[in-house]
Short mmCIF file of C-alpha atoms (C1' of nucleotides) in Angstrom, two decimals:
data_model
loop_
_atom_site.label_atom_id
_atom_site.label_comp_id
_atom_site.label_asym_id
_atom_site.label_seq_id
_atom_site.Cartn_x
_atom_site.Cartn_y
_atom_site.Cartn_z
CA MET L 918 -76.84 36.71 29.50
CA PRO L 919 -76.55 36.77 25.96
CA GLU L 920 -75.53 39.13 23.28
CA LEU L 921 -75.12 38.30 19.64
CA PRO L 922 -72.11 35.98 19.97
CA GLU L 923 -73.81 33.94 22.68
CA ILE L 924 -77.00 33.59 20.60
CA GLU L 925 -75.02 32.66 17.50
CA THR L 926 -73.06 30.12 19.57
CA SER L 927 -76.34 28.65 20.80
CA ARG L 928 -77.76 28.60 17.28
CA ARG L 929 -74.77 26.70 15.93
CA GLY L 930 -74.93 24.33 18.86
CA ILE L 931 -78.57 23.34 18.46
CA GLU L 932 -78.88 23.47 14.67
CA PRO L 933 -77.52 19.97 13.88
CA TYR L 934 -79.87 18.38 16.41
CA LEU L 935 -82.97 20.07 14.99
CA VAL L 936 -82.66 20.30 11.20
CA ASN L 937 -83.87 17.08 9.56
CA HIS L 938 -85.57 16.14 12.81
CA LYS L 939 -89.09 16.74 14.06
CA ILE L 940 -90.27 18.56 17.12
CA ILE L 941 -92.65 16.04 18.63
CA LYS L 942 -94.13 18.51 21.07
CA ALA L 943 -93.32 21.31 23.47
CA ILE L 944 -93.55 20.93 27.21
CA VAL L 945 -94.24 24.34 28.72
CA ARG L 946 -93.87 24.26 32.50
CA GLN L 947 -93.86 28.02 32.95
CA PRO L 948 -95.79 29.99 30.31
CA LYS L 949 -95.24 33.31 32.09
CA LEU L 950 -92.07 34.59 30.49
CA ARG L 951 -91.45 38.09 29.17
CA TRP L 952 -94.67 37.51 27.26
CA PRO L 953 -96.88 34.45 27.59
CA VAL L 954 -95.64 31.50 25.54
CA SER L 955 -97.69 31.53 22.31
CA PRO L 956 -100.60 29.05 22.15
CA GLN L 957 -99.31 27.76 18.80
CA ILE L 958 -96.19 26.56 20.60
CA ILE L 959 -98.14 24.84 23.32
CA ALA L 960 -100.19 23.10 20.61
CA LEU L 961 -97.18 22.02 18.49
CA GLU L 962 -97.25 18.45 17.21
CA ASN L 963 -94.80 16.55 15.07
CA GLN L 964 -93.37 19.37 12.99
CA PRO L 965 -90.20 18.97 10.93
CA VAL L 966 -87.55 21.66 11.48
CA LEU L 967 -86.51 23.25 8.19
CA SER L 968 -83.80 25.58 9.48
CA VAL L 969 -82.39 27.26 12.57
CA GLN L 970 -81.53 30.91 12.05
CA ARG L 971 -80.78 34.02 14.06
CA ARG L 972 -81.93 37.62 13.78
CA ALA L 973 -80.47 40.04 16.33
CA LYS L 974 -80.68 38.19 19.64
CA TYR L 975 -83.61 36.05 18.52
CA LEU L 976 -83.34 32.38 17.68
CA LEU L 977 -85.56 31.48 14.72
CA ILE L 978 -86.64 27.87 14.25
CA GLU L 979 -88.36 27.37 10.92
CA LEU L 980 -91.29 24.96 10.71
CA PRO L 981 -93.53 24.30 7.69
CA ASP L 982 -96.29 26.64 8.89
CA GLY L 983 -94.31 29.32 10.71
CA TRP L 984 -91.48 30.12 13.06
CA LEU L 985 -90.56 29.57 16.68
CA VAL L 986 -89.08 32.87 17.82
CA GLY L 987 -87.00 32.46 20.95
CA HIS L 988 -85.27 35.11 23.05
CA LEU L 989 -82.94 34.32 25.93
CA GLY L 990 -83.37 37.59 27.84
CA MET L 991 -80.64 38.29 30.38
CA SER L 992 -80.23 34.89 31.95
CA GLY L 993 -81.60 32.37 29.47
CA SER L 994 -79.87 29.52 27.71
CA VAL L 995 -80.77 26.60 25.50
CA ARG L 996 -79.07 23.24 25.48
CA ILE L 997 -79.46 19.84 23.98
CA LEU L 998 -80.11 16.98 26.37
CA PRO L 999 -79.28 13.45 25.19
CA GLU L 1000 -82.60 12.26 26.63
CA PHE L 1001 -85.42 13.60 28.76
CA LEU L 1002 -84.14 14.43 32.23
CA GLU L 1003 -86.02 15.68 35.24
CA ALA L 1004 -86.50 19.42 35.01
CA GLY L 1005 -85.09 21.92 37.46
CA LYS L 1006 -86.81 24.97 38.85
CA HIS L 1007 -85.85 27.23 35.95
CA ASP L 1008 -86.24 24.77 33.09
CA HIS L 1009 -89.33 26.42 31.66
CA VAL L 1010 -89.71 24.93 28.18
CA ASP L 1011 -88.63 21.65 26.55
CA PHE L 1012 -88.93 20.77 22.90
CA LEU L 1013 -88.98 17.00 22.46
CA ILE L 1014 -87.07 16.01 19.35
CA SER L 1015 -87.61 12.89 17.27
CA GLY L 1016 -84.99 10.34 18.26
CA GLY L 1017 -85.27 11.20 21.94
CA LYS L 1018 -83.10 14.28 22.45
CA VAL L 1019 -84.51 17.39 24.07
CA LEU L 1020 -83.99 21.09 23.43
CA ARG L 1021 -84.29 22.64 26.89
CA TYR L 1022 -84.73 26.35 27.64
CA THR L 1023 -83.59 27.48 31.08
CA ASP L 1024 -84.02 31.04 32.35
CA PRO L 1025 -83.92 32.02 36.04
CA ARG L 1026 -85.07 35.61 35.48
CA ARG L 1027 -87.70 34.81 32.85
CA PHE L 1028 -86.85 37.84 30.71
CA GLY L 1029 -86.77 35.58 27.68
CA ALA L 1030 -89.63 34.62 25.38
CA TRP L 1031 -90.96 31.92 23.06
CA LEU L 1032 -93.29 33.31 20.45
CA TRP L 1033 -94.92 32.04 17.31
CA ALA L 1034 -94.69 33.96 14.03
CA ASP L 1035 -96.62 33.05 10.89
CA ASP L 1036 -93.93 34.85 8.93
CA LEU L 1037 -90.93 36.95 9.87
CA GLU L 1038 -91.89 40.11 8.00
CA THR L 1039 -94.96 40.72 10.11
CA CYS L 1040 -93.49 39.52 13.41
CA SER L 1041 -93.81 42.48 15.76
CA ALA L 1042 -90.73 41.49 17.77
CA LEU L 1043 -88.53 41.61 14.66
CA LYS L 1044 -90.11 44.36 12.59
CA HIS L 1045 -88.34 47.39 13.95
CA LEU L 1046 -84.84 46.00 14.36
CA GLY L 1047 -81.82 47.76 12.86
CA PRO L 1048 -79.20 46.08 10.66
CA GLU L 1049 -77.11 43.09 11.65
CA PRO L 1050 -73.65 44.25 12.78
CA LEU L 1051 -71.90 41.62 10.66
CA SER L 1052 -73.75 42.65 7.48
CA ASP L 1053 -72.42 45.01 4.82
CA GLU L 1054 -75.26 47.41 5.57
CA PHE L 1055 -73.61 48.15 8.93
CA SER L 1056 -70.67 50.34 8.00
CA GLY L 1057 -68.80 53.44 9.07
CA ALA L 1058 -70.84 55.50 6.62
CA TYR L 1059 -74.05 54.16 8.15
CA LEU L 1060 -72.86 54.91 11.70
CA LEU L 1061 -71.74 58.40 10.75
CA LYS L 1062 -75.06 59.22 9.11
CA LYS L 1063 -77.04 57.93 12.09
CA SER L 1064 -74.87 59.78 14.61
CA GLN L 1065 -75.47 63.23 13.17
CA GLY L 1066 -76.89 65.55 15.81
CA LYS L 1067 -77.23 62.81 18.42
CA LYS L 1068 -76.61 64.02 21.96
CA THR L 1069 -76.90 60.57 23.54
CA LEU L 1070 -73.70 59.12 24.94
CA ILE L 1071 -72.06 56.82 22.42
CA LYS L 1072 -72.26 53.76 24.63
CA PRO L 1073 -76.03 53.58 25.24
CA TRP L 1074 -76.48 54.71 21.62
CA LEU L 1075 -74.65 51.60 20.38
CA MET L 1076 -76.97 49.43 22.46
CA ASP L 1077 -80.09 50.79 20.73
CA ASN L 1078 -81.57 47.98 18.62
CA LYS L 1079 -82.92 50.44 16.09
CA LEU L 1080 -79.36 51.53 15.32
CA VAL L 1081 -77.75 48.11 15.21
CA VAL L 1082 -78.75 44.83 16.81
CA GLY L 1083 -76.76 42.45 18.94
CA VAL L 1084 -74.44 44.89 20.69
CA GLY L 1085 -75.20 44.62 24.40
CA ASN L 1086 -73.51 45.82 27.53
CA ILE L 1087 -70.35 43.73 27.24
CA TYR L 1088 -69.56 44.31 23.60
CA ALA L 1089 -70.49 48.02 23.66
CA SER L 1090 -67.78 48.64 26.28
CA GLU L 1091 -65.32 46.26 24.64
CA SER L 1092 -65.75 47.68 21.15
CA LEU L 1093 -65.35 51.27 22.31
CA PHE L 1094 -62.16 50.32 24.13
CA GLU L 1095 -60.76 48.50 21.10
CA ALA L 1096 -61.62 51.50 18.94
CA ARG L 1097 -60.07 53.84 21.56
CA ILE L 1098 -63.22 55.98 21.63
CA SER L 1099 -64.45 57.38 24.95
CA PRO L 1100 -67.91 56.12 25.92
CA LEU L 1101 -68.52 59.51 27.56
CA ARG L 1102 -68.73 61.38 24.27
CA ALA L 1103 -71.98 62.30 22.56
CA ALA L 1104 -72.68 60.09 19.54
CA GLY L 1105 -72.83 63.18 17.33
CA THR L 1106 -69.14 63.94 17.89
CA LEU L 1107 -67.96 60.88 15.91
CA THR L 1108 -65.73 61.77 12.97
CA GLY L 1109 -65.81 59.89 9.70
CA SER L 1110 -62.64 57.96 10.40
CA GLU L 1111 -63.77 57.14 13.93
CA ALA L 1112 -67.08 55.84 12.59
CA ASP L 1113 -65.23 53.66 10.06
CA ASN L 1114 -62.95 52.34 12.76
CA LEU L 1115 -65.80 51.73 15.19
CA ALA L 1116 -67.91 49.78 12.70
CA LEU L 1117 -64.95 47.57 11.78
CA THR L 1118 -64.03 47.09 15.42
CA ILE L 1119 -67.55 46.02 16.42
CA LYS L 1120 -67.51 43.42 13.63
CA ARG L 1121 -64.10 42.16 14.69
CA VAL L 1122 -64.93 41.92 18.39
CA LEU L 1123 -68.22 40.10 17.76
CA GLN L 1124 -66.61 37.75 15.27
CA ARG L 1125 -63.77 36.92 17.63
CA SER L 1126 -66.21 36.23 20.45
CA ILE L 1127 -68.27 33.92 18.24
CA GLU L 1128 -65.09 32.00 17.48
CA GLN L 1129 -64.50 31.64 21.23
CA GLY L 1130 -68.03 30.37 21.89
CA GLY L 1131 -69.23 33.65 23.43
CA THR L 1132 -68.67 35.13 26.86
CA THR L 1133 -69.50 33.20 30.01
CA LEU L 1134 -69.77 35.48 33.04
CA ARG L 1135 -71.90 33.32 35.29
CA ASP L 1136 -74.51 31.11 33.74
CA PHE L 1137 -74.15 31.20 29.97
CA LEU L 1138 -73.36 27.79 28.51
CA GLN L 1139 -73.07 26.60 24.96
CA ALA L 1140 -75.63 24.06 23.78
CA ASP L 1141 -73.29 21.24 24.76
CA GLY L 1142 -72.93 22.57 28.30
CA LYS L 1143 -69.46 24.11 27.89
CA PRO L 1144 -68.84 27.75 28.80
CA GLY L 1145 -67.80 30.37 26.23
CA TYR L 1146 -64.18 31.40 26.38
CA PHE L 1147 -64.28 35.05 25.30
CA ALA L 1148 -64.37 36.19 28.97
CA GLN L 1149 -60.60 35.60 29.00
CA GLU L 1150 -60.22 38.24 26.30
CA LEU L 1151 -62.30 40.98 27.89
CA GLN L 1152 -60.24 44.16 28.07
CA VAL L 1153 -62.46 46.41 30.20
CA TYR L 1154 -65.79 44.73 31.00
CA GLY L 1155 -65.95 43.81 34.68
CA ARG L 1156 -62.39 45.05 35.30
CA THR L 1157 -63.07 48.18 37.40
CA GLY L 1158 -59.95 49.12 39.36
CA GLU L 1159 -57.71 46.69 37.49
CA PRO L 1160 -54.86 47.90 35.27
CA CYS L 1161 -55.57 48.53 31.60
CA HIS L 1162 -53.83 45.89 29.48
CA ALA L 1163 -52.68 48.62 27.09
CA CYS L 1164 -51.43 51.42 29.36
CA GLY L 1165 -51.57 50.22 32.97
CA GLU L 1166 -53.88 52.97 34.19
CA LEU L 1167 -56.85 51.71 36.20
CA ILE L 1168 -60.08 50.79 34.43
CA GLU L 1169 -63.01 52.95 35.51
CA SER L 1170 -66.74 52.35 35.47
CA GLU L 1171 -69.82 54.58 35.42
CA LYS L 1172 -73.55 54.03 35.20
CA HIS L 1173 -75.27 55.21 32.06
CA GLY L 1174 -78.98 54.56 32.02
CA GLN L 1175 -79.01 51.71 34.55
CA ARG L 1176 -76.11 49.91 32.85
CA THR L 1177 -72.47 49.97 33.86
CA THR L 1178 -69.95 51.23 31.33
CA PHE L 1179 -66.30 50.17 31.64
CA PHE L 1180 -63.50 52.16 30.08
CA CYS L 1181 -59.91 53.37 30.26
CA ARG L 1182 -59.80 57.14 30.54
CA HIS L 1183 -56.24 57.23 29.27
CA CYS L 1184 -56.64 55.04 26.17
CA GLN L 1185 -60.10 56.18 25.09
CA ARG L 1186 -60.50 59.72 23.79
"C1'" DC R 191 -89.59 63.70 18.58
"C1'" DG R 192 -85.39 62.30 21.63
"C1'" DG R 193 -83.80 60.93 25.84
"C1'" DA R 194 -84.16 59.32 30.73
"C1'" DG R 195 -85.96 56.24 33.88
"C1'" DG R 196 -88.87 52.48 35.63
"C1'" DA R 197 -90.62 48.01 34.85
"C1'" DC R 198 -90.38 42.98 34.43
"C1'" DC R 199 -87.88 38.57 37.66
"C1'" DT R 200 -84.65 35.73 40.33
"C1'" DG R 201 -80.22 34.68 42.37
"C1'" DA R 202 -75.49 35.66 43.91
"C1'" DG R 203 -72.54 38.04 46.69
"C1'" DA R 204 -71.22 41.68 49.97
"C1'" DG R 205 -71.84 43.88 54.28
"C1'" DC R 206 -73.73 44.20 58.74
"C1'" DT Q 823 -76.85 32.28 60.25
"C1'" DG Q 824 -79.76 35.58 58.26
"C1'" DC Q 825 -81.30 39.94 56.90
"C1'" DT Q 826 -80.82 43.82 53.50
"C1'" DC Q 827 -78.74 45.86 49.82
"C1'" DT Q 828 -76.73 46.00 45.19
"C1'" DC Q 829 -75.80 44.05 41.02
"C1'" DA Q 830 -76.50 41.17 36.72
"C1'" DG Q 831 -75.50 39.49 29.54
"C1'" DG Q 832 -82.25 42.77 27.58
"C1'" DT Q 833 -85.77 45.55 25.99
"C1'" DC Q 834 -90.43 47.50 26.35
"C1'" DC Q 835 -93.17 51.19 28.13
"C1'" DT Q 836 -94.18 55.71 30.01
"C1'" DC Q 837 -93.05 60.24 31.10
"C1'" DC Q 838 -90.99 64.80 30.34
#
DNA sequence: CGGAGGACCTGAGAGC
DNA sequence: TGCTCTCAGGTCCTCC
């Protein structure tokens, strides 16, 4: 499911229900996720939530003694239930919140994770991540420097978390289209002005999607159960064979490393 | 080292 | 209807 805008949408959705409340306990129905659910989570009792943050595609829930580190994988979502409701087949973890509401994690494919971290600096899941795309550190100059000599295709290169986090399969294709850069080029062929443009475009596309509540393709829902509306603004993703909104030529798709890339051969050079 | 590919897991939809 | 195949928003691991 989710790329950065969907995680940020989820974070904003759950934050007001958690901060200044306590997590009474966690109910873990299925501990076998991407990694086993951490024992510290299973043992949680009556902990006040200090903050709800995000790093890359991880949700970070701050407790007095450490952090709940959640990842939604490909198909995961979190939502707030007004009260405890019977769990479905894929409702793997509930966090019971003081006052009676429930933070429920649902994930059919179980590629997600719920881990405990004593502190964020030493958390192995977070340690090797590149810069946040919406931070000042992520710039055209940064992209240009990193691209030097790279033979990888630009599109899978953008999806590498060591380069920049949060850009997944949807937004990699969308950003390259908006920047009019062909995904078929090697990363090392980026010019300075293209790198500047690409960095700005990635920020703009992600920001706009966050404002729309993310992209709902099939199962992603915001924490209140509503879909995200950015799907209506997708220019190339999922539009193989349909006319390009800019030039009318047909959108093409190709597989690069197991993932489909969508692009307009005429607009993107 | 960089880069390619398989692995994890389930469900939806297409085609026969 | 039901089987088989392909595809899906992520990322870690191994192999060359």
